[in-house]
PDB file of C-alpha atoms in Angstrom:
ATOM      1  CA  GLY I1344     -31.229  -9.393  -8.142  1.00  0.00           C
ATOM      2  CA  GLY I1345     -31.907 -11.775 -10.978  1.00  0.00           C
ATOM      3  CA  PRO I1346     -31.874 -15.572 -10.835  1.00  0.00           C
ATOM      4  CA  GLY I1347     -28.657 -17.539 -10.618  1.00  0.00           C
ATOM      5  CA  ASP I1348     -28.022 -21.258 -10.240  1.00  0.00           C
ATOM      6  CA  LEU I1349     -30.840 -23.829 -10.151  1.00  0.00           C
ATOM      7  CA  ALA I1350     -31.325 -27.171  -8.417  1.00  0.00           C
ATOM      8  CA  VAL I1351     -34.195 -29.655  -8.466  1.00  0.00           C
ATOM      9  CA  GLY I1352     -35.189 -31.623  -5.389  1.00  0.00           C
ATOM     10  CA  PRO I1353     -36.318 -35.265  -5.429  1.00  0.00           C
ATOM     11  CA  ASP I1354     -39.930 -34.104  -4.999  1.00  0.00           C
ATOM     12  CA  GLY I1355     -39.724 -31.832  -8.053  1.00  0.00           C
ATOM     13  CA  THR I1356     -39.260 -28.587  -6.128  1.00  0.00           C
ATOM     14  CA  ILE I1357     -37.128 -26.108  -8.087  1.00  0.00           C
ATOM     15  CA  TYR I1358     -34.625 -24.087  -6.076  1.00  0.00           C
ATOM     16  CA  VAL I1359     -33.366 -20.781  -7.465  1.00  0.00           C
ATOM     17  CA  ALA I1360     -30.351 -18.809  -6.238  1.00  0.00           C
ATOM     18  CA  ARG I1361     -30.688 -15.022  -6.122  1.00  0.00           C
ATOM     19  CA  PRO I1362     -27.060 -13.848  -5.763  1.00  0.00           C
ATOM     20  CA  ALA I1363     -27.784 -10.138  -5.357  1.00  0.00           C
ATOM     21  CA  GLY I1364     -30.607 -10.778  -2.898  1.00  0.00           C
ATOM     22  CA  ARG I1365     -28.599 -13.327  -0.879  1.00  0.00           C
ATOM     23  CA  GLN I1366     -31.604 -15.633  -1.126  1.00  0.00           C
ATOM     24  CA  VAL I1367     -32.653 -19.081  -2.171  1.00  0.00           C
ATOM     25  CA  LEU I1368     -36.189 -19.398  -3.535  1.00  0.00           C
ATOM     26  CA  ALA I1369     -38.262 -22.579  -3.810  1.00  0.00           C
ATOM     27  CA  ILE I1370     -40.880 -23.098  -6.498  1.00  0.00           C
ATOM     28  CA  GLY I1371     -43.302 -25.921  -5.749  1.00  0.00           C
ATOM     29  CA  ALA I1372     -46.206 -27.471  -7.630  1.00  0.00           C
ATOM     30  CA  ASP I1373     -48.262 -24.279  -7.291  1.00  0.00           C
ATOM     31  CA  GLY I1374     -45.614 -22.336  -9.231  1.00  0.00           C
ATOM     32  CA  VAL I1375     -45.266 -19.683  -6.549  1.00  0.00           C
ATOM     33  CA  PRO I1376     -41.683 -18.782  -5.528  1.00  0.00           C
ATOM     34  CA  ARG I1377     -41.054 -18.430  -1.811  1.00  0.00           C
ATOM     35  CA  PRO I1378     -37.798 -17.692   0.052  1.00  0.00           C
ATOM     36  CA  VAL I1379     -36.433 -20.680   1.972  1.00  0.00           C
ATOM     37  CA  ALA I1380     -33.013 -19.294   2.941  1.00  0.00           C
ATOM     38  CA  GLY I1381     -31.668 -15.776   3.311  1.00  0.00           C
ATOM     39  CA  PRO I1382     -33.460 -12.472   3.955  1.00  0.00           C
ATOM     40  CA  GLY I1383     -37.212 -12.939   4.220  1.00  0.00           C
ATOM     41  CA  ALA I1384     -36.886 -16.697   4.770  1.00  0.00           C
ATOM     42  CA  PRO I1385     -37.287 -18.711   7.990  1.00  0.00           C
ATOM     43  CA  VAL I1386     -33.531 -19.420   8.111  1.00  0.00           C
ATOM     44  CA  GLY I1387     -30.246 -17.931   6.952  1.00  0.00           C
ATOM     45  CA  ALA I1388     -31.231 -14.256   7.000  1.00  0.00           C
ATOM     46  CA  ASP I1389     -27.996 -13.242   8.712  1.00  0.00           C
ATOM     47  CA  ASP I1390     -25.848 -16.104   7.427  1.00  0.00           C
ATOM     48  CA  LEU I1391     -25.808 -15.819   3.649  1.00  0.00           C
ATOM     49  CA  LYS I1392     -23.657 -13.064   2.164  1.00  0.00           C
ATOM     50  CA  ALA I1393     -23.687 -14.425  -1.401  1.00  0.00           C
ATOM     51  CA  VAL I1394     -25.183 -17.414  -3.204  1.00  0.00           C
ATOM     52  CA  THR I1395     -23.333 -18.851  -6.206  1.00  0.00           C
ATOM     53  CA  SER I1396     -24.340 -22.487  -6.537  1.00  0.00           C
ATOM     54  CA  LEU I1397     -26.947 -24.994  -5.337  1.00  0.00           C
ATOM     55  CA  ALA I1398     -27.096 -28.768  -5.214  1.00  0.00           C
ATOM     56  CA  CYS I1399     -29.823 -31.058  -3.928  1.00  0.00           C
ATOM     57  CA  GLY I1400     -28.994 -34.475  -2.540  1.00  0.00           C
ATOM     58  CA  PRO I1401     -31.095 -37.615  -2.998  1.00  0.00           C
ATOM     59  CA  ALA I1402     -32.475 -37.262   0.552  1.00  0.00           C
ATOM     60  CA  GLY I1403     -33.737 -33.758  -0.247  1.00  0.00           C
ATOM     61  CA  THR I1404     -31.086 -31.734   1.574  1.00  0.00           C
ATOM     62  CA  LEU I1405     -30.238 -28.518  -0.272  1.00  0.00           C
ATOM     63  CA  TRP I1406     -26.608 -27.376  -0.275  1.00  0.00           C
ATOM     64  CA  VAL I1407     -25.802 -23.698  -0.769  1.00  0.00           C
ATOM     65  CA  ALA I1408     -22.333 -22.364  -1.612  1.00  0.00           C
ATOM     66  CA  ASP I1409     -21.423 -18.926  -0.246  1.00  0.00           C
ATOM     67  CA  PRO I1410     -18.016 -17.704  -1.478  1.00  0.00           C
ATOM     68  CA  THR I1411     -18.093 -14.574   0.680  1.00  0.00           C
ATOM     69  CA  THR I1412     -18.252 -16.431   3.994  1.00  0.00           C
ATOM     70  CA  GLY I1413     -16.277 -19.397   2.644  1.00  0.00           C
ATOM     71  CA  GLN I1414     -18.977 -21.834   3.731  1.00  0.00           C
ATOM     72  CA  VAL I1415     -21.366 -24.407   2.335  1.00  0.00           C
ATOM     73  CA  TRP I1416     -24.726 -24.410   4.092  1.00  0.00           C
ATOM     74  CA  ALA I1417     -27.207 -27.267   4.319  1.00  0.00           C
ATOM     75  CA  LEU I1418     -30.998 -26.932   4.450  1.00  0.00           C
ATOM     76  CA  ALA I1419     -32.620 -30.216   5.492  1.00  0.00           C
ATOM     77  CA  PRO I1420     -36.146 -31.193   4.386  1.00  0.00           C
ATOM     78  CA  ASP I1421     -37.396 -30.600   7.942  1.00  0.00           C
ATOM     79  CA  GLY I1422     -36.131 -26.998   7.850  1.00  0.00           C
ATOM     80  CA  ARG I1423     -32.949 -27.438   9.859  1.00  0.00           C
ATOM     81  CA  TRP I1424     -30.213 -25.047   8.692  1.00  0.00           C
ATOM     82  CA  ALA I1425     -26.519 -25.372   9.441  1.00  0.00           C
ATOM     83  CA  ALA I1426     -23.055 -24.616   8.114  1.00  0.00           C
ATOM     84  CA  ALA I1427     -22.043 -28.048   6.857  1.00  0.00           C
ATOM     85  CA  ALA I1428     -18.531 -27.199   5.726  1.00  0.00           C
ATOM     86  CA  GLY I1429     -16.207 -24.231   5.941  1.00  0.00           C
ATOM     87  CA  ALA I1430     -15.020 -22.143   8.863  1.00  0.00           C
ATOM     88  CA  GLY I1431     -15.546 -18.668   7.437  1.00  0.00           C
ATOM     89  CA  SER I1432     -11.753 -18.480   7.231  1.00  0.00           C
ATOM     90  CA  ARG I1433      -9.044 -19.245   4.675  1.00  0.00           C
ATOM     91  CA  VAL I1434      -6.806 -20.970   7.209  1.00  0.00           C
ATOM     92  CA  GLU I1435      -7.051 -24.731   6.722  1.00  0.00           C
ATOM     93  CA  ALA I1436      -7.205 -26.778   9.901  1.00  0.00           C
ATOM     94  CA  GLY I1437      -9.276 -29.750  11.002  1.00  0.00           C
ATOM     95  CA  ASP I1438     -12.282 -31.109   9.172  1.00  0.00           C
ATOM     96  CA  THR I1439     -16.029 -30.567   8.720  1.00  0.00           C
ATOM     97  CA  THR I1440     -17.036 -27.028   9.713  1.00  0.00           C
ATOM     98  CA  ALA I1441     -13.550 -26.355  11.081  1.00  0.00           C
ATOM     99  CA  PHE I1442     -11.971 -26.876   7.662  1.00  0.00           C
ATOM    100  CA  ALA I1443     -11.599 -23.664   5.637  1.00  0.00           C
ATOM    101  CA  ILE I1444     -12.864 -23.390   2.053  1.00  0.00           C
ATOM    102  CA  ASN I1445     -11.426 -20.547   0.009  1.00  0.00           C
ATOM    103  CA  GLN I1446     -14.335 -19.105  -2.011  1.00  0.00           C
ATOM    104  CA  PRO I1447     -16.574 -22.145  -2.629  1.00  0.00           C
ATOM    105  CA  ALA I1448     -18.372 -21.781  -5.954  1.00  0.00           C
ATOM    106  CA  GLY I1449     -19.843 -24.784  -7.788  1.00  0.00           C
ATOM    107  CA  VAL I1450     -21.301 -27.698  -5.847  1.00  0.00           C
ATOM    108  CA  ALA I1451     -22.472 -31.060  -7.203  1.00  0.00           C
ATOM    109  CA  PHE I1452     -23.406 -34.470  -5.824  1.00  0.00           C
ATOM    110  CA  GLY I1453     -21.369 -37.372  -7.115  1.00  0.00           C
ATOM    111  CA  PRO I1454     -22.528 -40.933  -7.802  1.00  0.00           C
ATOM    112  CA  ASP I1455     -20.619 -41.949  -4.669  1.00  0.00           C
ATOM    113  CA  GLY I1456     -22.951 -39.809  -2.535  1.00  0.00           C
ATOM    114  CA  ALA I1457     -20.266 -37.239  -1.733  1.00  0.00           C
ATOM    115  CA  LEU I1458     -20.607 -33.493  -2.243  1.00  0.00           C
ATOM    116  CA  TYR I1459     -17.984 -31.977  -4.540  1.00  0.00           C
ATOM    117  CA  ILE I1460     -17.091 -28.313  -4.071  1.00  0.00           C
ATOM    118  CA  GLY I1461     -15.283 -26.058  -6.533  1.00  0.00           C
ATOM    119  CA  GLU I1462     -12.894 -23.898  -4.532  1.00  0.00           C
ATOM    120  CA  VAL I1463     -12.106 -20.865  -6.686  1.00  0.00           C
ATOM    121  CA  GLY I1464      -9.728 -19.227  -4.204  1.00  0.00           C
ATOM    122  CA  LEU I1465      -7.235 -22.104  -4.327  1.00  0.00           C
ATOM    123  CA  SER I1466      -8.300 -23.556  -7.711  1.00  0.00           C
ATOM    124  CA  GLN I1467      -9.116 -26.951  -6.234  1.00  0.00           C
ATOM    125  CA  VAL I1468     -12.069 -29.320  -6.100  1.00  0.00           C
ATOM    126  CA  ARG I1469     -12.843 -30.619  -2.631  1.00  0.00           C
ATOM    127  CA  ARG I1470     -14.789 -33.743  -1.677  1.00  0.00           C
ATOM    128  CA  PHE I1471     -17.071 -33.646   1.371  1.00  0.00           C
ATOM    129  CA  ALA I1472     -18.215 -37.002   2.770  1.00  0.00           C
ATOM    130  CA  ASP I1473     -18.669 -38.616   6.177  1.00  0.00           C
ATOM    131  CA  GLY I1474     -18.089 -35.273   7.890  1.00  0.00           C
ATOM    132  CA  ALA I1475     -14.664 -34.641   6.363  1.00  0.00           C
ATOM    133  CA  LEU I1476     -13.255 -32.495   3.568  1.00  0.00           C
ATOM    134  CA  THR I1477     -10.442 -33.766   1.339  1.00  0.00           C
ATOM    135  CA  THR I1478      -8.802 -32.366  -1.771  1.00  0.00           C
ATOM    136  CA  PHE I1479     -10.040 -34.270  -4.823  1.00  0.00           C
ATOM    137  CA  ALA I1480      -8.402 -32.342  -7.661  1.00  0.00           C
ATOM    138  CA  GLY I1481      -6.056 -29.430  -8.243  1.00  0.00           C
ATOM    139  CA  THR I1482      -2.852 -28.197  -6.679  1.00  0.00           C
ATOM    140  CA  SER I1483      -2.822 -24.491  -7.604  1.00  0.00           C
ATOM    141  CA  GLY I1484      -4.093 -22.073 -10.208  1.00  0.00           C
ATOM    142  CA  GLY I1485      -2.894 -22.725 -13.760  1.00  0.00           C
ATOM    143  CA  TYR I1486      -3.266 -25.165 -16.612  1.00  0.00           C
ATOM    144  CA  ALA I1487      -1.351 -28.421 -16.429  1.00  0.00           C
ATOM    145  CA  GLY I1488      -1.783 -32.126 -15.847  1.00  0.00           C
ATOM    146  CA  ASP I1489      -3.979 -33.351 -18.706  1.00  0.00           C
ATOM    147  CA  GLY I1490      -3.563 -37.081 -19.150  1.00  0.00           C
ATOM    148  CA  GLY I1491      -2.481 -37.566 -15.556  1.00  0.00           C
ATOM    149  CA  PRO I1492      -4.076 -37.798 -12.113  1.00  0.00           C
ATOM    150  CA  ALA I1493      -6.463 -34.970 -11.215  1.00  0.00           C
ATOM    151  CA  ALA I1494      -4.907 -34.650  -7.763  1.00  0.00           C
ATOM    152  CA  ALA I1495      -1.654 -33.481  -9.392  1.00  0.00           C
ATOM    153  CA  ALA I1496      -3.211 -31.190 -12.015  1.00  0.00           C
ATOM    154  CA  GLN I1497      -3.567 -27.419 -12.075  1.00  0.00           C
ATOM    155  CA  LEU I1498      -7.039 -25.894 -12.421  1.00  0.00           C
ATOM    156  CA  ALA I1499      -7.999 -22.283 -13.120  1.00  0.00           C
ATOM    157  CA  GLY I1500     -11.006 -21.220 -11.090  1.00  0.00           C
ATOM    158  CA  PRO I1501     -13.383 -24.224 -10.858  1.00  0.00           C
ATOM    159  CA  ALA I1502     -16.590 -22.171 -10.809  1.00  0.00           C
ATOM    160  CA  ALA I1503     -19.168 -24.821 -11.754  1.00  0.00           C
ATOM    161  CA  LEU I1504     -19.358 -28.603 -11.474  1.00  0.00           C
ATOM    162  CA  SER I1505     -21.604 -31.270 -12.973  1.00  0.00           C
ATOM    163  CA  PHE I1506     -21.495 -35.052 -13.252  1.00  0.00           C
ATOM    164  CA  ALA I1507     -22.023 -36.903 -16.537  1.00  0.00           C
ATOM    165  CA  PRO I1508     -24.100 -40.117 -16.567  1.00  0.00           C
ATOM    166  CA  ASP I1509     -20.940 -42.256 -16.597  1.00  0.00           C
ATOM    167  CA  GLY I1510     -19.627 -40.619 -13.408  1.00  0.00           C
ATOM    168  CA  THR I1511     -17.218 -38.210 -15.097  1.00  0.00           C
ATOM    169  CA  LEU I1512     -16.898 -34.903 -13.257  1.00  0.00           C
ATOM    170  CA  LEU I1513     -17.069 -31.860 -15.557  1.00  0.00           C
ATOM    171  CA  ILE I1514     -15.469 -28.626 -14.329  1.00  0.00           C
ATOM    172  CA  ALA I1515     -16.059 -25.164 -15.790  1.00  0.00           C
ATOM    173  CA  GLU I1516     -12.941 -23.075 -15.228  1.00  0.00           C
ATOM    174  CA  SER I1517     -13.883 -19.401 -15.040  1.00  0.00           C
ATOM    175  CA  ALA I1518     -10.287 -18.180 -15.273  1.00  0.00           C
ATOM    176  CA  GLY I1519      -9.048 -20.829 -17.704  1.00  0.00           C
ATOM    177  CA  GLN I1520     -12.099 -20.515 -19.975  1.00  0.00           C
ATOM    178  CA  ARG I1521     -12.115 -24.273 -20.406  1.00  0.00           C
ATOM    179  CA  ILE I1522     -14.153 -27.338 -19.515  1.00  0.00           C
ATOM    180  CA  ARG I1523     -12.064 -30.035 -17.886  1.00  0.00           C
ATOM    181  CA  ALA I1524     -13.193 -33.603 -17.239  1.00  0.00           C
ATOM    182  CA  ILE I1525     -12.125 -36.028 -14.523  1.00  0.00           C
ATOM    183  CA  ALA I1526     -12.882 -39.621 -15.473  1.00  0.00           C
ATOM    184  CA  PRO I1527     -13.962 -42.187 -12.862  1.00  0.00           C
ATOM    185  CA  ASP I1528     -10.360 -43.476 -12.842  1.00  0.00           C
ATOM    186  CA  GLY I1529      -9.135 -40.017 -11.739  1.00  0.00           C
ATOM    187  CA  THR I1530      -7.550 -38.940 -15.028  1.00  0.00           C
ATOM    188  CA  VAL I1531      -8.068 -35.309 -16.061  1.00  0.00           C
ATOM    189  CA  ARG I1532      -8.365 -33.914 -19.603  1.00  0.00           C
ATOM    190  CA  THR I1533      -9.662 -30.840 -21.425  1.00  0.00           C
ATOM    191  CA  VAL I1534     -12.891 -31.398 -23.354  1.00  0.00           C
ATOM    192  CA  ALA I1535     -13.730 -27.868 -24.546  1.00  0.00           C
ATOM    193  CA  GLY I1536     -12.355 -24.355 -24.676  1.00  0.00           C
ATOM    194  CA  SER I1537      -8.983 -22.722 -24.709  1.00  0.00           C
ATOM    195  CA  LEU I1538      -7.794 -19.557 -22.966  1.00  0.00           C
ATOM    196  CA  GLY I1539      -7.968 -16.727 -25.491  1.00  0.00           C
ATOM    197  CA  ALA I1540      -9.653 -18.777 -28.222  1.00  0.00           C
ATOM    198  CA  THR I1541     -11.337 -16.590 -30.844  1.00  0.00           C
ATOM    199  CA  THR I1542     -12.355 -19.032 -33.552  1.00  0.00           C
ATOM    200  CA  VAL I1543     -15.106 -21.633 -33.559  1.00  0.00           C
ATOM    201  CA  GLY I1544     -13.940 -24.974 -34.827  1.00  0.00           C
ATOM    202  CA  ASP I1545     -13.446 -28.180 -32.917  1.00  0.00           C
ATOM    203  CA  ALA I1546     -14.412 -28.238 -29.251  1.00  0.00           C
ATOM    204  CA  LEU I1547     -10.939 -27.329 -27.998  1.00  0.00           C
ATOM    205  CA  ASN I1548     -10.902 -24.118 -30.063  1.00  0.00           C
ATOM    206  CA  VAL I1549     -14.326 -22.835 -29.061  1.00  0.00           C
ATOM    207  CA  PRO I1550     -14.122 -19.605 -27.030  1.00  0.00           C
ATOM    208  CA  ILE I1551     -15.820 -19.948 -23.637  1.00  0.00           C
ATOM    209  CA  ASN I1552     -16.089 -16.559 -21.966  1.00  0.00           C
ATOM    210  CA  THR I1553     -15.983 -16.894 -18.165  1.00  0.00           C
ATOM    211  CA  PRO I1554     -18.121 -20.038 -17.743  1.00  0.00           C
ATOM    212  CA  ALA I1555     -20.148 -20.007 -14.526  1.00  0.00           C
ATOM    213  CA  GLY I1556     -22.936 -22.535 -15.148  1.00  0.00           C
ATOM    214  CA  LEU I1557     -22.637 -26.137 -16.226  1.00  0.00           C
ATOM    215  CA  ALA I1558     -25.003 -29.054 -16.847  1.00  0.00           C
ATOM    216  CA  VAL I1559     -24.813 -32.439 -18.538  1.00  0.00           C
ATOM    217  CA  ASP I1560     -27.840 -34.161 -20.064  1.00  0.00           C
ATOM    218  CA  ALA I1561     -28.660 -37.885 -20.095  1.00  0.00           C
ATOM    219  CA  GLU I1562     -26.758 -38.331 -23.371  1.00  0.00           C
ATOM    220  CA  GLY I1563     -23.628 -36.693 -22.036  1.00  0.00           C
ATOM    221  CA  ARG I1564     -24.009 -33.393 -23.888  1.00  0.00           C
ATOM    222  CA  ILE I1565     -22.527 -30.427 -22.022  1.00  0.00           C
ATOM    223  CA  VAL I1566     -24.390 -27.138 -21.595  1.00  0.00           C
ATOM    224  CA  VAL I1567     -22.351 -24.122 -20.479  1.00  0.00           C
ATOM    225  CA  GLY I1568     -23.555 -20.740 -19.212  1.00  0.00           C
ATOM    226  CA  GLU I1569     -21.214 -17.805 -19.892  1.00  0.00           C
ATOM    227  CA  THR I1570     -21.471 -14.777 -17.614  1.00  0.00           C
ATOM    228  CA  VAL I1571     -19.555 -12.218 -19.682  1.00  0.00           C
ATOM    229  CA  SER I1572     -21.139 -12.929 -23.070  1.00  0.00           C
ATOM    230  CA  ASN I1573     -24.534 -13.794 -21.524  1.00  0.00           C
ATOM    231  CA  VAL I1574     -25.022 -16.886 -23.711  1.00  0.00           C
ATOM    232  CA  ILE I1575     -25.633 -20.595 -23.179  1.00  0.00           C
TER     233      ILE I1575
END
């Protein structure tokens, strides 16, 4: 399978998700890709069923979202591999690995040091910190809540996440075909896209066809990867 999401470690190592191969590859200074998780790697050969998104923390731990098993895996710099969050079930109970995640997709590290997880199955964004999962944004699938608190808003398939330099969380909604933004004060708004948009004009009228990749540069410009139209 071809390459999917990317993440860069603090030492400059580039991590590449191979969704079809159920692998994560690492590309170091020598430019040679090598499997570090999944089939053919030292760990995760029997654990990963799909790989949609990667995130690397400041300490060098790599986080891998697997929507098929409903888990987020962690690969530590010393090679330790463990299911950090998600029970492989959709029944929510408890916290940490006992807490279910319904199809985790995008993952991103926030300025507060927490890991944020886009949960496509329930159209929520979860926050993972200090060994516990909490709901950060979203109540159910749909489109509502702009101008109000993110915890009371409706999201439509949060497939990719990225943080802007000012701490704003950007969310690519695969079903809603929009980019939503949650400001540091918790207020949500739409910054680009509209479901069914066909004309290119201002940002809110730009068609975004099933966004699945998202990045924000140092100046706050948003880059979106579209899976259906195969454009960025």
